[in-house]
Amino acid sequence: LDQSNLSCVQDNLSNILDTCITELNETHLKYLNESEVDISPLLQPEHITEIAECISAEKPLDVRLNALLLLLKSHFTEAVTGEGWFLLQKNLVENLCDSNIEIFSICLKVHAKLASCS
């Protein structure tokens, strides 16, 4: 992270982290637990760029939420080596600075999951 992104993330963390878990929409957690959709093909290297584009700040909120939820539910073995990895990293960092609590909290969980996989 560069200094401006780090500062933004620290501000978000200090202001939001305590309420992050409680503010997470229960319907999203229920969706993650009950979903029967097999998303494993989405994590093939050729699809990582598409997912990364879906979490761009330019996309509508619902598109970004769905893409982040897919990432949260997914395995990252292929994702971290794919061609779209740089764009995925860039857009994940941008989402950490988002003012929407759902985007921020799900993105933070995706970062935690990535950190635990490495």
XYZ file of N, CA and C in Angstrom:
354
model
N 0.833 -1.186 0.000
C 0.000 0.000 0.000
C 0.873 1.243 0.000
N 0.482 2.229 -0.815
C 1.211 3.483 -0.733
C 0.680 4.284 0.451
N 1.322 5.387 0.766
C 1.007 6.144 1.985
C -0.433 6.641 2.006
N -0.941 7.139 0.863
C -2.312 7.662 0.858
C -3.334 6.552 1.062
N -3.107 5.389 0.427
C -4.024 4.265 0.628
C -3.936 3.739 2.050
N -2.734 3.680 2.599
C -2.551 3.204 3.967
C -3.272 4.116 4.946
N -3.155 5.407 4.742
C -3.838 6.366 5.605
C -5.347 6.203 5.518
N -5.836 6.026 4.308
C -7.277 5.828 4.109
C -7.753 4.555 4.800
N -6.991 3.477 4.653
C -7.351 2.206 5.284
C -7.325 2.341 6.803
N -6.310 3.010 7.332
C -6.224 3.191 8.781
C -7.406 4.005 9.301
N -7.789 5.051 8.564
C -8.953 5.845 8.967
C -10.212 4.990 8.969
N -10.394 4.223 7.901
C -11.562 3.349 7.837
C -11.556 2.335 8.969
N -10.401 1.739 9.227
C -10.317 0.739 10.286
C -10.623 1.331 11.649
N -10.065 2.488 11.936
C -10.296 3.086 13.253
C -11.741 3.533 13.435
N -12.400 3.949 12.356
C -13.779 4.425 12.446
C -14.815 3.323 12.321
N -14.468 2.230 11.639
C -15.485 1.258 11.263
C -15.258 -0.145 11.802
N -14.045 -0.527 12.094
C -13.747 -1.915 12.422
C -14.588 -2.467 13.564
N -14.809 -1.673 14.606
C -15.596 -2.154 15.736
C -17.026 -2.502 15.346
N -17.568 -1.755 14.393
C -18.953 -2.010 13.985
C -19.052 -2.859 12.733
N -17.937 -3.185 12.136
C -17.918 -3.914 10.873
C -18.698 -5.222 10.936
N -18.420 -6.035 11.905
C -19.058 -7.345 12.000
C -20.550 -7.219 12.275
N -20.922 -6.341 13.204
C -22.339 -6.206 13.536
C -23.140 -5.549 12.428
N -22.495 -4.721 11.609
C -23.189 -4.048 10.519
C -23.330 -4.925 9.279
N -22.572 -5.997 9.211
C -22.637 -6.864 8.041
C -24.042 -7.414 7.897
N -24.595 -7.240 6.753
C -25.976 -7.625 6.500
C -26.142 -9.134 6.656
N -27.075 -9.529 7.532
C -27.309 -10.951 7.801
C -27.736 -11.703 6.544
N -28.380 -11.027 5.628
C -28.798 -11.718 4.409
C -27.598 -12.150 3.586
N -26.511 -11.369 3.637
C -25.317 -11.774 2.906
C -24.697 -13.007 3.547
N -24.656 -13.044 4.875
C -24.114 -14.220 5.551
C -24.970 -15.447 5.260
N -26.289 -15.255 5.279
C -27.189 -16.364 4.979
C -26.973 -16.833 3.546
N -26.837 -15.894 2.631
C -26.597 -16.236 1.235
C -25.321 -17.054 1.090
N -24.269 -16.636 1.772
C -23.009 -17.366 1.685
C -23.136 -18.780 2.226
N -23.894 -18.941 3.296
C -24.035 -20.255 3.916
C -24.951 -21.180 3.132
N -25.960 -20.628 2.469
C -26.965 -21.462 1.823
C -26.798 -21.584 0.317
N -25.890 -20.845 -0.259
C -25.754 -20.841 -1.705
C -25.310 -22.210 -2.203
N -25.983 -22.666 -3.256
C -25.623 -23.940 -3.855
C -24.940 -23.737 -5.201
N -24.639 -22.502 -5.527
C -24.013 -22.202 -6.800
C -22.546 -22.605 -6.749
N -22.113 -23.357 -7.755
C -20.702 -23.735 -7.838
C -19.956 -22.637 -8.584
N -19.157 -21.886 -7.858
C -18.454 -20.767 -8.470
C -17.007 -21.100 -8.798
N -16.600 -22.336 -8.622
C -15.202 -22.679 -8.860
C -14.719 -22.322 -10.266
N -15.542 -22.445 -11.321
C -15.043 -22.044 -12.636
C -14.688 -20.559 -12.712
N -15.312 -19.734 -11.882
C -15.032 -18.305 -11.916
C -13.617 -17.981 -11.471
N -12.989 -18.894 -10.785
C -11.653 -18.616 -10.286
C -10.547 -19.191 -11.153
N -10.898 -19.621 -12.334
C -9.861 -20.009 -13.275
C -9.115 -18.748 -13.686
N -7.829 -18.854 -13.961
C -7.047 -17.649 -14.271
C -7.669 -16.755 -15.336
N -8.311 -17.339 -16.323
C -8.890 -16.521 -17.388
C -10.101 -15.705 -16.930
N -10.664 -16.016 -15.760
C -11.825 -15.282 -15.257
C -11.472 -14.265 -14.174
N -10.247 -14.267 -13.710
C -9.856 -13.360 -12.630
C -9.986 -11.907 -13.059
N -9.598 -11.596 -14.296
C -9.715 -10.220 -14.782
C -11.167 -9.776 -14.780
N -12.062 -10.653 -15.184
C -13.493 -10.326 -15.194
C -13.998 -10.026 -13.781
N -13.597 -10.824 -12.816
C -14.001 -10.588 -11.426
C -13.386 -9.286 -10.924
N -12.113 -9.070 -11.250
C -11.441 -7.836 -10.827
C -12.150 -6.608 -11.383
N -12.599 -6.683 -12.622
C -13.326 -5.561 -13.218
C -14.663 -5.339 -12.518
N -15.281 -6.399 -12.038
C -16.575 -6.284 -11.354
C -16.459 -5.606 -9.992
N -15.283 -5.612 -9.399
C -15.134 -4.939 -8.103
C -14.545 -3.541 -8.250
N -14.420 -3.081 -9.485
C -13.942 -1.719 -9.733
C -14.911 -0.715 -9.123
N -14.375 0.378 -8.612
C -15.203 1.430 -8.009
C -16.170 2.039 -9.018
N -15.922 1.840 -10.289
C -16.796 2.364 -11.334
C -18.072 1.541 -11.493
N -18.096 0.343 -10.954
C -19.259 -0.538 -11.093
C -20.310 -0.193 -10.043
N -21.577 -0.527 -10.317
C -22.638 -0.286 -9.324
C -22.400 -1.097 -8.048
N -22.974 -0.621 -6.970
C -22.798 -1.235 -5.655
C -23.159 -2.716 -5.658
N -24.292 -3.085 -6.237
C -24.720 -4.487 -6.209
C -23.766 -5.391 -6.983
N -23.196 -4.892 -8.065
C -22.229 -5.683 -8.835
C -20.974 -5.925 -8.001
N -20.488 -4.863 -7.343
C -19.294 -5.004 -6.504
C -19.548 -5.934 -5.326
N -20.710 -5.790 -4.673
C -21.030 -6.667 -3.536
C -21.052 -8.128 -3.961
N -21.716 -8.421 -5.068
C -21.798 -9.805 -5.534
C -20.426 -10.358 -5.889
N -19.599 -9.557 -6.539
C -18.255 -10.016 -6.900
C -17.398 -10.252 -5.656
N -17.499 -9.360 -4.676
C -16.738 -9.545 -3.434
C -17.222 -10.775 -2.671
N -18.524 -11.009 -2.675
C -19.059 -12.204 -2.014
C -18.567 -13.471 -2.703
N -18.470 -13.436 -4.028
C -17.920 -14.581 -4.755
C -16.466 -14.818 -4.361
N -15.712 -13.750 -4.259
C -14.311 -13.889 -3.837
C -14.206 -14.431 -2.420
N -15.077 -13.954 -1.548
C -15.044 -14.402 -0.157
C -15.331 -15.892 -0.046
N -16.193 -16.391 -0.896
C -16.587 -17.792 -0.840
C -15.616 -18.711 -1.596
N -14.722 -18.139 -2.344
C -13.889 -18.899 -3.270
C -12.552 -19.322 -2.684
N -11.922 -20.239 -3.397
C -10.557 -20.658 -3.085
C -9.613 -19.844 -3.956
N -8.468 -19.470 -3.420
C -7.590 -18.539 -4.105
C -6.343 -19.161 -4.705
N -6.260 -20.458 -4.795
C -5.030 -21.062 -5.292
C -4.720 -20.621 -6.713
N -5.718 -20.554 -7.571
C -5.505 -20.118 -8.947
C -5.491 -18.601 -9.059
N -6.243 -17.937 -8.184
C -6.409 -16.488 -8.302
C -5.101 -15.738 -8.137
N -4.275 -16.162 -7.209
C -3.066 -15.397 -6.913
C -1.978 -15.570 -7.959
N -2.160 -16.484 -8.898
C -1.165 -16.673 -9.941
C -1.679 -16.264 -11.308
N -2.931 -15.876 -11.422
C -3.515 -15.531 -12.712
C -3.057 -14.186 -13.237
N -3.292 -13.977 -14.524
C -2.893 -12.734 -15.175
C -3.636 -11.526 -14.610
N -4.846 -11.699 -14.138
C -5.636 -10.594 -13.622
C -5.349 -10.250 -12.174
N -4.343 -10.882 -11.590
C -4.053 -10.697 -10.166
C -3.720 -9.247 -9.832
N -2.944 -8.557 -10.675
C -2.571 -7.169 -10.396
C -3.815 -6.287 -10.318
N -4.725 -6.438 -11.284
C -5.960 -5.650 -11.284
C -6.831 -6.008 -10.082
N -6.878 -7.286 -9.738
C -7.649 -7.715 -8.570
C -7.099 -7.062 -7.301
N -5.784 -7.073 -7.127
C -5.165 -6.435 -5.959
C -5.487 -4.949 -5.908
N -5.327 -4.275 -7.034
C -5.577 -2.831 -7.109
C -7.013 -2.508 -6.709
N -7.965 -3.252 -7.243
C -9.370 -2.976 -6.951
C -9.756 -3.380 -5.530
N -9.118 -4.392 -4.980
C -9.366 -4.742 -3.580
C -8.899 -3.625 -2.652
N -7.748 -3.042 -2.944
C -7.245 -1.928 -2.132
C -8.198 -0.740 -2.230
N -8.687 -0.447 -3.431
C -9.644 0.652 -3.602
C -10.908 0.411 -2.783
N -11.366 -0.824 -2.746
C -12.589 -1.139 -2.009
C -12.406 -1.027 -0.506
N -11.179 -1.157 -0.014
C -10.934 -0.944 1.414
C -11.187 0.507 1.812
N -11.106 1.406 0.856
C -11.323 2.833 1.122
C -12.750 3.267 0.815
N -13.615 2.327 0.484
C -14.994 2.671 0.142
C -15.763 3.089 1.389
N -16.651 4.042 1.231
C -17.427 4.536 2.373
C -18.589 3.612 2.737
N -18.933 2.676 1.860
C -20.019 1.739 2.139
C -19.521 0.653 3.094
N -20.210 0.480 4.212
C -19.779 -0.465 5.247
C -19.761 -1.905 4.741
N -20.716 -2.279 3.893
C -20.748 -3.652 3.382
C -19.557 -3.929 2.478
N -19.280 -2.992 1.575
C -18.128 -3.149 0.684
C -16.851 -3.254 1.516
N -16.690 -2.328 2.449
C -15.485 -2.324 3.287
C -15.338 -3.629 4.069
N -16.394 -4.062 4.729
C -16.275 -5.237 5.595
C -16.060 -6.523 4.810
N -16.739 -6.678 3.685
C -16.536 -7.881 2.876
C -15.140 -7.866 2.269
N -14.712 -6.701 1.817
C -13.367 -6.581 1.261
C -12.306 -6.892 2.319
N -12.526 -6.429 3.531
C -11.594 -6.721 4.619
C -11.520 -8.229 4.870
N -12.648 -8.898 4.798
C -12.662 -10.354 4.967
C -11.939 -11.053 3.816
N -12.099 -10.536 2.590
C -11.380 -11.109 1.452
C -9.874 -10.953 1.661
N -9.444 -9.773 2.124
C -8.025 -9.562 2.419
C -7.534 -10.540 3.489
N -8.322 -10.727 4.528
C -7.937 -11.662 5.592
C -7.827 -13.080 5.047
N -8.755 -13.452 4.190
C -8.722 -14.788 3.600
C -7.488 -14.952 2.716
N -7.182 -13.931 1.933
C -5.977 -13.982 1.099
C -4.722 -14.096 1.953
N -4.680 -13.347 3.045
C -3.515 -13.394 3.931
C -3.355 -14.778 4.553
N -4.454 -15.423 4.870
C -4.373 -16.751 5.480
C -3.999 -17.824 4.463
N -4.199 -17.548 3.183
C -3.860 -18.513 2.133
C -2.396 -18.450 1.728
N -1.748 -17.329 2.030
C -0.367 -17.163 1.549
C 0.646 -17.803 2.464
